Short mmCIF file of N, CA and C in Angstrom, two decimals:
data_model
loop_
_atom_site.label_atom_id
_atom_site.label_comp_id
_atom_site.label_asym_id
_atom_site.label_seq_id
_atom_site.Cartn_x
_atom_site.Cartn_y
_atom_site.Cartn_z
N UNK A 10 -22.20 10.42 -9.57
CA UNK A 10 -22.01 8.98 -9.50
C UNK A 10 -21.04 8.65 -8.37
N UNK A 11 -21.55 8.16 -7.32
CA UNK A 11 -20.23 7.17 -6.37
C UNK A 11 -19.34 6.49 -6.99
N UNK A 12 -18.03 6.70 -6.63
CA UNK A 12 -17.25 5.68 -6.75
C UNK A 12 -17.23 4.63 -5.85
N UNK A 13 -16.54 3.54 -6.34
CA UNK A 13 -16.90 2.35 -6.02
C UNK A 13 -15.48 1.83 -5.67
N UNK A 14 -14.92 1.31 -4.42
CA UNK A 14 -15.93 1.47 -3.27
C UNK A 14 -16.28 2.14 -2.46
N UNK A 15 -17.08 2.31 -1.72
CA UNK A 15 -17.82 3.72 -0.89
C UNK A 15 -16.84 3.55 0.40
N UNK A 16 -16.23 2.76 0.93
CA UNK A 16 -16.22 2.41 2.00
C UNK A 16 -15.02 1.74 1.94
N UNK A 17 -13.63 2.11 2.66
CA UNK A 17 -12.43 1.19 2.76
C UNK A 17 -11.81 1.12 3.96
N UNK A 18 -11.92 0.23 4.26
CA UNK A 18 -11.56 -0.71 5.83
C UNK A 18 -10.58 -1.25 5.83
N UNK A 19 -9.90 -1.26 7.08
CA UNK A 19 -8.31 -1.64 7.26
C UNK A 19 -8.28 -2.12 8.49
N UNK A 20 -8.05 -3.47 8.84
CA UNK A 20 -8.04 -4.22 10.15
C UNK A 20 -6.37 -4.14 10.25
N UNK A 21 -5.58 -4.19 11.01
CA UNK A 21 -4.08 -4.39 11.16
C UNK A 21 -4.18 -5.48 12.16
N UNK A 22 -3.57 -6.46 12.31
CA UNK A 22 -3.12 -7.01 13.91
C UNK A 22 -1.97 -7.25 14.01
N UNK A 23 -1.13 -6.64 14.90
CA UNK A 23 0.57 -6.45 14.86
C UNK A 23 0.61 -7.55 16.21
N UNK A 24 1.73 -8.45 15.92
CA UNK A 24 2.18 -9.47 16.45
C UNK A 24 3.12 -9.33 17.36
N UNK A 25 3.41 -10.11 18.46
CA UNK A 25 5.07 -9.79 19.16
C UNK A 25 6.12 -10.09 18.28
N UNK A 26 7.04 -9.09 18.64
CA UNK A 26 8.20 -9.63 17.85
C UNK A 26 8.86 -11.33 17.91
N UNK A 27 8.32 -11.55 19.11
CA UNK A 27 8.81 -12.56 19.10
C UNK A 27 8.10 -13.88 18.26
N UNK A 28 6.38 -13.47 18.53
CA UNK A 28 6.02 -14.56 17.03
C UNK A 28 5.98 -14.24 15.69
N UNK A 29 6.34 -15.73 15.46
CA UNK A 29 6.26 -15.82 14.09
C UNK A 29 5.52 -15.98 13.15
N UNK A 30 5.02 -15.82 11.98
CA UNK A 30 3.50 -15.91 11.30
C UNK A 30 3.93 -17.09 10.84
N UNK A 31 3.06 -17.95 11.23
CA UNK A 31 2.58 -19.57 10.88
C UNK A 31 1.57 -20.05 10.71
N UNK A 32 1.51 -20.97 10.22
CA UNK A 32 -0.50 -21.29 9.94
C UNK A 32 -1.29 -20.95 10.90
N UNK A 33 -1.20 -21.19 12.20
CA UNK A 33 -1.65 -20.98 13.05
C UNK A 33 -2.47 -19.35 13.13
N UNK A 34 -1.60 -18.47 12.86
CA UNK A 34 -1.55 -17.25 12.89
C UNK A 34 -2.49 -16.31 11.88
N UNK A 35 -2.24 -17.09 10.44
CA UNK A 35 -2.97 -17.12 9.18
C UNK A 35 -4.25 -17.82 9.48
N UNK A 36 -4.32 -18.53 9.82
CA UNK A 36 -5.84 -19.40 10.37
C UNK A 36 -6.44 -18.72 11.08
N UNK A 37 -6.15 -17.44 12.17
CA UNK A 37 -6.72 -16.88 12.85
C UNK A 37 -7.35 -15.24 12.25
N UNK A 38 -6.17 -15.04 11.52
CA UNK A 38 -6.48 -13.74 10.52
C UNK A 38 -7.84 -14.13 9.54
N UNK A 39 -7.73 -15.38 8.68
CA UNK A 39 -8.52 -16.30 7.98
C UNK A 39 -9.98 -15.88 8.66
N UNK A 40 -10.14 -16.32 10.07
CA UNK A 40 -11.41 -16.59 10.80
C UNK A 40 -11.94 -15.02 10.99
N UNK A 41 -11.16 -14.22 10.77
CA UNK A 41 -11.71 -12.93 11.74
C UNK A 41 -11.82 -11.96 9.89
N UNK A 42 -11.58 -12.54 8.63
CA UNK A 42 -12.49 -12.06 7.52
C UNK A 42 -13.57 -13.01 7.50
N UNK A 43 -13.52 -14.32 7.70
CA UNK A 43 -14.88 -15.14 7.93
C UNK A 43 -16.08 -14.11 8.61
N UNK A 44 -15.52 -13.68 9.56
CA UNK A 44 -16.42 -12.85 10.86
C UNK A 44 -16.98 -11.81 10.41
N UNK A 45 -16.28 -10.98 9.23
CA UNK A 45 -16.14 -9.84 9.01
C UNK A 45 -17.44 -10.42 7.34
N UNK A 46 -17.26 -11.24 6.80
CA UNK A 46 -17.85 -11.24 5.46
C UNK A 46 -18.97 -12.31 6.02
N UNK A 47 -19.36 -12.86 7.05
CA UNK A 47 -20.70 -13.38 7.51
C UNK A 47 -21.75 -12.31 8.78
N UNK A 48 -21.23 -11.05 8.66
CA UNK A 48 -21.84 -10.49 9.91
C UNK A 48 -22.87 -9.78 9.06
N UNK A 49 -24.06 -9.78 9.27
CA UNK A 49 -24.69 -9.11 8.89
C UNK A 49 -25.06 -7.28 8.57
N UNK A 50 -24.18 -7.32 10.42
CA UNK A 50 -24.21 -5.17 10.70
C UNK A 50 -23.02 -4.71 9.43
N UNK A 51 -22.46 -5.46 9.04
CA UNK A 51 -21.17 -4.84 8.30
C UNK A 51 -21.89 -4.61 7.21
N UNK A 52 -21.52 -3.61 6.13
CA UNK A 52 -21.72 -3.05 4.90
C UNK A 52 -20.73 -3.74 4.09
N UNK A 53 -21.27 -4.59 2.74
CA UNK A 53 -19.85 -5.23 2.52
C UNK A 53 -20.49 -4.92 1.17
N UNK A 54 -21.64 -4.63 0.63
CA UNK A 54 -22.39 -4.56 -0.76
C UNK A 54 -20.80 -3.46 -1.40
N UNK A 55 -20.70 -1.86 -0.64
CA UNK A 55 -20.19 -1.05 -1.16
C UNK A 55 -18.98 -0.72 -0.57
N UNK A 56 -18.49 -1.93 -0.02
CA UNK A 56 -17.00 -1.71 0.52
C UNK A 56 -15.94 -2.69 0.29
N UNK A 57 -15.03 -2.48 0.69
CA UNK A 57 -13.94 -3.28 0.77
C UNK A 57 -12.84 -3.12 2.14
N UNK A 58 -12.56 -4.64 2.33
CA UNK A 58 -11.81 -5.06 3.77
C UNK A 58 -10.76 -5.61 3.28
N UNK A 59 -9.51 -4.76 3.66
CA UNK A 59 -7.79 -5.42 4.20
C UNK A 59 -7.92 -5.62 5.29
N UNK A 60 -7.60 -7.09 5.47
CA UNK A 60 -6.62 -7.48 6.79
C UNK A 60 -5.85 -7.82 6.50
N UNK A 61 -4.58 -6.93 7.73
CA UNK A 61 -3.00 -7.32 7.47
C UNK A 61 -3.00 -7.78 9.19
N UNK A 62 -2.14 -8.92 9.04
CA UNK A 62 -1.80 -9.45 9.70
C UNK A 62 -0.03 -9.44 9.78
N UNK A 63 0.93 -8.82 10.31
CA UNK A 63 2.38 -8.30 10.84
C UNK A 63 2.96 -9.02 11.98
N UNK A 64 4.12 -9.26 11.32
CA UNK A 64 4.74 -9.51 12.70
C UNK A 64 6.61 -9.11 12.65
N UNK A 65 7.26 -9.87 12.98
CA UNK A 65 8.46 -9.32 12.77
C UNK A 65 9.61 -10.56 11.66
N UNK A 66 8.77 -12.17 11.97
CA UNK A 66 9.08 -12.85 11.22
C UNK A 66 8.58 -13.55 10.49
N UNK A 67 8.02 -14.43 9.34
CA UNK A 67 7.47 -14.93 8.58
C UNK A 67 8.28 -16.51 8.49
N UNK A 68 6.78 -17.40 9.34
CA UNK A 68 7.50 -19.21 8.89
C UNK A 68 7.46 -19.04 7.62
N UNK A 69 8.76 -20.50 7.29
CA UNK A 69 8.54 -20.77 5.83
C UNK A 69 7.13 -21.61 5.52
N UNK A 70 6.49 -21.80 6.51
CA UNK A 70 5.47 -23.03 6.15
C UNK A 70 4.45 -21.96 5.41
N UNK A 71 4.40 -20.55 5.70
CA UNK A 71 3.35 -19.82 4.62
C UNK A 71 3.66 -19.13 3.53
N UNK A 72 4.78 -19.45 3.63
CA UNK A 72 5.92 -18.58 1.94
C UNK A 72 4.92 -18.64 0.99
N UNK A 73 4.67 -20.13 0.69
CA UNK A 73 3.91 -20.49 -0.25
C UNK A 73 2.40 -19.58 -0.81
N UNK A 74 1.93 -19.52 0.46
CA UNK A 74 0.72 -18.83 0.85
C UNK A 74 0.81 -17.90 -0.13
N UNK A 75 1.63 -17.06 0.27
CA UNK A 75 2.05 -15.35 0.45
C UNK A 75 2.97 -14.84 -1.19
N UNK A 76 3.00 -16.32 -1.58
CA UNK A 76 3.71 -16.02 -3.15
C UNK A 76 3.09 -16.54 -4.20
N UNK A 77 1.80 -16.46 -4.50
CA UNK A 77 1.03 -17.48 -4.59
C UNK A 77 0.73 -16.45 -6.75
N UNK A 78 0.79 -17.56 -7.57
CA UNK A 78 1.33 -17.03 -9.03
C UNK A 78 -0.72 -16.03 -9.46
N UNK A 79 -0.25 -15.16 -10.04
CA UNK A 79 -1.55 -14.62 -10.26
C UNK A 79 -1.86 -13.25 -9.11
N UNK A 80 -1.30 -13.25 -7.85
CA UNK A 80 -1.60 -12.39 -7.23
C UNK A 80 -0.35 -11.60 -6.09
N UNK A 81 -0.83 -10.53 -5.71
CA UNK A 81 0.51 -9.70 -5.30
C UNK A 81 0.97 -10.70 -4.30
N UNK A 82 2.10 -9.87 -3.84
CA UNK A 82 2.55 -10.70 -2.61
C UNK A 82 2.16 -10.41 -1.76
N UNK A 83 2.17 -11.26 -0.54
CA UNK A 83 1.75 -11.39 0.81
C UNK A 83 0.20 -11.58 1.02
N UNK A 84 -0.87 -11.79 -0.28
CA UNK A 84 -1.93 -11.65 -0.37
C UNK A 84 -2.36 -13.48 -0.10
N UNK A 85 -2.74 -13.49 0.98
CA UNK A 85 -2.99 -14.71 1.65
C UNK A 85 -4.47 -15.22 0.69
N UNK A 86 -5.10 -14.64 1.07
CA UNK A 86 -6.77 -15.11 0.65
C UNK A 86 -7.41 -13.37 -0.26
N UNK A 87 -8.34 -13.78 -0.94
CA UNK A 87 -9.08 -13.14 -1.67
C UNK A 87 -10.84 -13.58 -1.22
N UNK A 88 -11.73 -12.79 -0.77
CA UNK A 88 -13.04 -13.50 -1.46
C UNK A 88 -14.16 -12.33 -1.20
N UNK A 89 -14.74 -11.68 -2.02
CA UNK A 89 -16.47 -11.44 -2.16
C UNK A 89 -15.60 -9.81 -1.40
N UNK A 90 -14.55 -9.06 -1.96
CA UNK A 90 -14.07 -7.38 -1.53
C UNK A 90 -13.62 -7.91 -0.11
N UNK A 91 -13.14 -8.77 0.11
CA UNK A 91 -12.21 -8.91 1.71
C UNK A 91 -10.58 -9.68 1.20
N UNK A 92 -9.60 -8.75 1.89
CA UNK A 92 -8.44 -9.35 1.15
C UNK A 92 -7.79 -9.32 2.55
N UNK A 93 -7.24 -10.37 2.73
CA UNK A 93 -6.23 -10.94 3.92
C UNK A 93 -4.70 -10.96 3.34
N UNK A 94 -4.15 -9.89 4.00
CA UNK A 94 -2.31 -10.07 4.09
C UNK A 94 -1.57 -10.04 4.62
N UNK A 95 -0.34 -10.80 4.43
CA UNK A 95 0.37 -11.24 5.53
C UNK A 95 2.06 -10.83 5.30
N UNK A 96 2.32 -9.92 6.27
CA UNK A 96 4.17 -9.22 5.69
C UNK A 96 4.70 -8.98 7.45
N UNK A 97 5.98 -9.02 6.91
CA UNK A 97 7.29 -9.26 8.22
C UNK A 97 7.46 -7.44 8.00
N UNK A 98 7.18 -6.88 9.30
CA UNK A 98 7.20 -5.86 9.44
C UNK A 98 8.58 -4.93 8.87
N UNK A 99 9.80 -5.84 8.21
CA UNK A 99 10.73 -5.04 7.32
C UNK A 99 10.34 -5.20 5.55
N UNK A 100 8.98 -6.48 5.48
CA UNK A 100 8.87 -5.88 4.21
C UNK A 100 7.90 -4.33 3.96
N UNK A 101 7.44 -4.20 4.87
CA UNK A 101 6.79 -2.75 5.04
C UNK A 101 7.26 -1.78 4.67
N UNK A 102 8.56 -2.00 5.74
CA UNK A 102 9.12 -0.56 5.57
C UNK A 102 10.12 -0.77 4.45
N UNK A 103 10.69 -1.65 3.68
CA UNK A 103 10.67 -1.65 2.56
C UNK A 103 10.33 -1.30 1.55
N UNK A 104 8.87 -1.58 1.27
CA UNK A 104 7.97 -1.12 0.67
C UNK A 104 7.77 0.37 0.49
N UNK A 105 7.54 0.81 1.81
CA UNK A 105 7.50 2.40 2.11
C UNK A 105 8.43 3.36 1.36
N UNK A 106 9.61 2.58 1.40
CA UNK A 106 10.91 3.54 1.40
C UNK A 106 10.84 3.65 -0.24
N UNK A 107 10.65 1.82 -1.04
CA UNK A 107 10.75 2.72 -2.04
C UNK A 107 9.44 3.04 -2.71
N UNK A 108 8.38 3.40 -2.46
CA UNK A 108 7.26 4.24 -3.10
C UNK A 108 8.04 5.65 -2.77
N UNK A 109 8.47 6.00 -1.70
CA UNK A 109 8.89 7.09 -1.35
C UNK A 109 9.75 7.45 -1.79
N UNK A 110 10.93 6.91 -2.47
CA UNK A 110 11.72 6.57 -3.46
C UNK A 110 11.32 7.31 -4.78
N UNK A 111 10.18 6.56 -5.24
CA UNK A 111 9.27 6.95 -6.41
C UNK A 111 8.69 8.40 -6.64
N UNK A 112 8.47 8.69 -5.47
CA UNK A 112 8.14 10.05 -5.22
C UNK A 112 8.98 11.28 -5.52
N UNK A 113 10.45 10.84 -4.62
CA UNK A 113 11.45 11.61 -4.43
C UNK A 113 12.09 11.86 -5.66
N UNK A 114 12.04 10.71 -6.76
CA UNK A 114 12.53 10.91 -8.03
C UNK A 114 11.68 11.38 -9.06
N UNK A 115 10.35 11.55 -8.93
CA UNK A 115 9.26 12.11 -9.46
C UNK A 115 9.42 13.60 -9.32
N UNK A 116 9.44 13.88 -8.42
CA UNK A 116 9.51 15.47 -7.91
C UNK A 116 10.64 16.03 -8.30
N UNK A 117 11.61 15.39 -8.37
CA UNK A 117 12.99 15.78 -9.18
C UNK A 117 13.15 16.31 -10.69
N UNK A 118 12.71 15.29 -10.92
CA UNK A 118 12.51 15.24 -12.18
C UNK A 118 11.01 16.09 -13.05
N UNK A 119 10.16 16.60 -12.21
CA UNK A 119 9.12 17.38 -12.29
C UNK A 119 9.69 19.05 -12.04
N UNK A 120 10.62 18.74 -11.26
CA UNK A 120 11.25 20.00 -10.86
C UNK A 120 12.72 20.53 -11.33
N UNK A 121 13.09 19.64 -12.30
CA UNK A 121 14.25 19.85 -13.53
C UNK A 121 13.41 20.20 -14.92
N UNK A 122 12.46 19.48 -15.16
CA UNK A 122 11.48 20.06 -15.97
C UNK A 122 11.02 21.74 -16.05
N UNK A 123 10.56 21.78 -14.83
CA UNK A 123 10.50 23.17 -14.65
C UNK A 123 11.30 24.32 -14.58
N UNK A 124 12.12 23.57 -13.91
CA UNK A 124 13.50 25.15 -14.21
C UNK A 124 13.90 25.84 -15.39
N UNK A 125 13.93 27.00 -15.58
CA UNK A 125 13.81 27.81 -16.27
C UNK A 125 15.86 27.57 -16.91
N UNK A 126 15.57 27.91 -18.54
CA UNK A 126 17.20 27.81 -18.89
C UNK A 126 17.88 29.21 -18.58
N UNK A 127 18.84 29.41 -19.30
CA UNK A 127 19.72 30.83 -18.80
C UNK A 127 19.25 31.05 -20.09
N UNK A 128 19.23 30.48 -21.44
CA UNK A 128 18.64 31.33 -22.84
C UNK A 128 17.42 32.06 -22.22
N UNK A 129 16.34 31.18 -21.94
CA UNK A 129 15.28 31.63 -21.76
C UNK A 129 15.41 32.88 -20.45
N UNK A 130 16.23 32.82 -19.73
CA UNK A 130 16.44 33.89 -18.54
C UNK A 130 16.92 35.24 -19.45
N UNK A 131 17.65 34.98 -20.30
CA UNK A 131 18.48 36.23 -20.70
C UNK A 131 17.16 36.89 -21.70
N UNK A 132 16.73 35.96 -22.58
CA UNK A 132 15.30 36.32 -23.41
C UNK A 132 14.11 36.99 -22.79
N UNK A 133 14.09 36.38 -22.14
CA UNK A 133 12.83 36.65 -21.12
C UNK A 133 12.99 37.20 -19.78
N UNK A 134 13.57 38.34 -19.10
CA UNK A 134 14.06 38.50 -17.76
C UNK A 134 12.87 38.41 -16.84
N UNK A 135 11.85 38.74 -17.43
CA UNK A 135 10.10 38.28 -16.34
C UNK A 135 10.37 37.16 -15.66
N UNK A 136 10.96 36.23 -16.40
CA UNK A 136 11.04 34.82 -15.85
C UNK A 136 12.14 34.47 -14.50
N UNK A 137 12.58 35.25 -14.79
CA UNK A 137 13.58 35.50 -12.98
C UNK A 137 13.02 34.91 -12.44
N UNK A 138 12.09 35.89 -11.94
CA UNK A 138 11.27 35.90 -10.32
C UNK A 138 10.61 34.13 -10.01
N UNK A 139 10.62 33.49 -11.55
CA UNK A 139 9.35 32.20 -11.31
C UNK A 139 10.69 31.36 -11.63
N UNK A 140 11.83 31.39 -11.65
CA UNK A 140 12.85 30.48 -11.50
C UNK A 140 13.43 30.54 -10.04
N UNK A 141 13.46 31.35 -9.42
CA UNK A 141 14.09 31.75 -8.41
C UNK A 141 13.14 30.61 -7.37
N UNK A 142 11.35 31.06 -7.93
CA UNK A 142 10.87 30.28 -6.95
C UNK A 142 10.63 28.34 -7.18
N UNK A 143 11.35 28.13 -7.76
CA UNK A 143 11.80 26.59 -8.18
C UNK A 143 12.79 26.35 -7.63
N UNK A 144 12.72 25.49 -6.97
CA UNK A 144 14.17 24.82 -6.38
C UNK A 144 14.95 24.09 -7.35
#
C-alpha cells in the first residue's frame, strides 16, 4: 500500500534582508500556489505543496494572517494539499534549535536508561564490556 502522500514538495523564496513580509509579499507567495494548484503538468492528486515564504522581518499588517485560531503558526493559507507559510528567518532557527533541543534530551535520557548499574556490574561482570560501550 502507498503512503499517502506520494510526493512532498517544498518551494522556499528567501527575501532580502532588507524586505519585509507584507501583504504585498503574501499576495505574491498566494499567486505562485494559485500557479502551482491550477497547472495542469503538476501531480497534486498524490502530493502535497509547502510554500515558505522568509525573510528577515515580518509587517505587523500580516501577524494576523500568520496567527490565525485553529491552525499552526505562520500558516498563511490552506487549500486542496498546498500550504503557504510565512516566518522571519529567526523564527526558524528558533524552531530548529529547539526540536534539536528535543532530541538532545531524548538521547539523554535514552542513554541514562541504558546504562548499566554497579549492582548489576558486580552481578553480572559480562555486562562490562556493553556499559563501557554507552556513553
Amino acid at each position: 500500500f502507498p503512503v499517502e502522500p506520494k510526493h512532498h514538495y517544498l518551494i522556499v523564496e528567501m527575501k532580502a534582508p532588507s524586505v519585509s513580509l507584507a501583504a504585498m509579499e503574501i499576495g505574491q507567495i498566494k499567486r505562485y500556489a494559485q500557479v502551482v494548484r491550477n497547472s495542469p503538468q503538476l501531480i497534486k492528486s498524490s502530493s502535497v505543496w509547502d510554500l515558505f515564504l522568509v525573510s528577515a522581518k515580518v509587517h505587523d499588517e500580516v501577524e494576523a494572517d500568520r496567527a490565525q485560531d485553529g491552525r499552526p503558526f505562520g500558516l498563511v493559507q490552506e487549500y486542496q494539499g498546498i500550504k503557504v507559510w510565512a516566518y522571519s528567518c529567526a523564527e526558524i532557527i528558533r524552531r530548529a534549535r529547539d526540536e534539536m533541543e528535543l532530541v538532545h534530551n531524548h538521547l539523554r535520557l535514552k542513554t541514562e536508561e541504558l546504562a548499566v548499574s554497579e549492582d548489576l556490574r558486580r552481578e553480572f561482570p559480562f555486562l562490562e564490556p556493553l556499559a563501557k560501550a554507552v556513553p
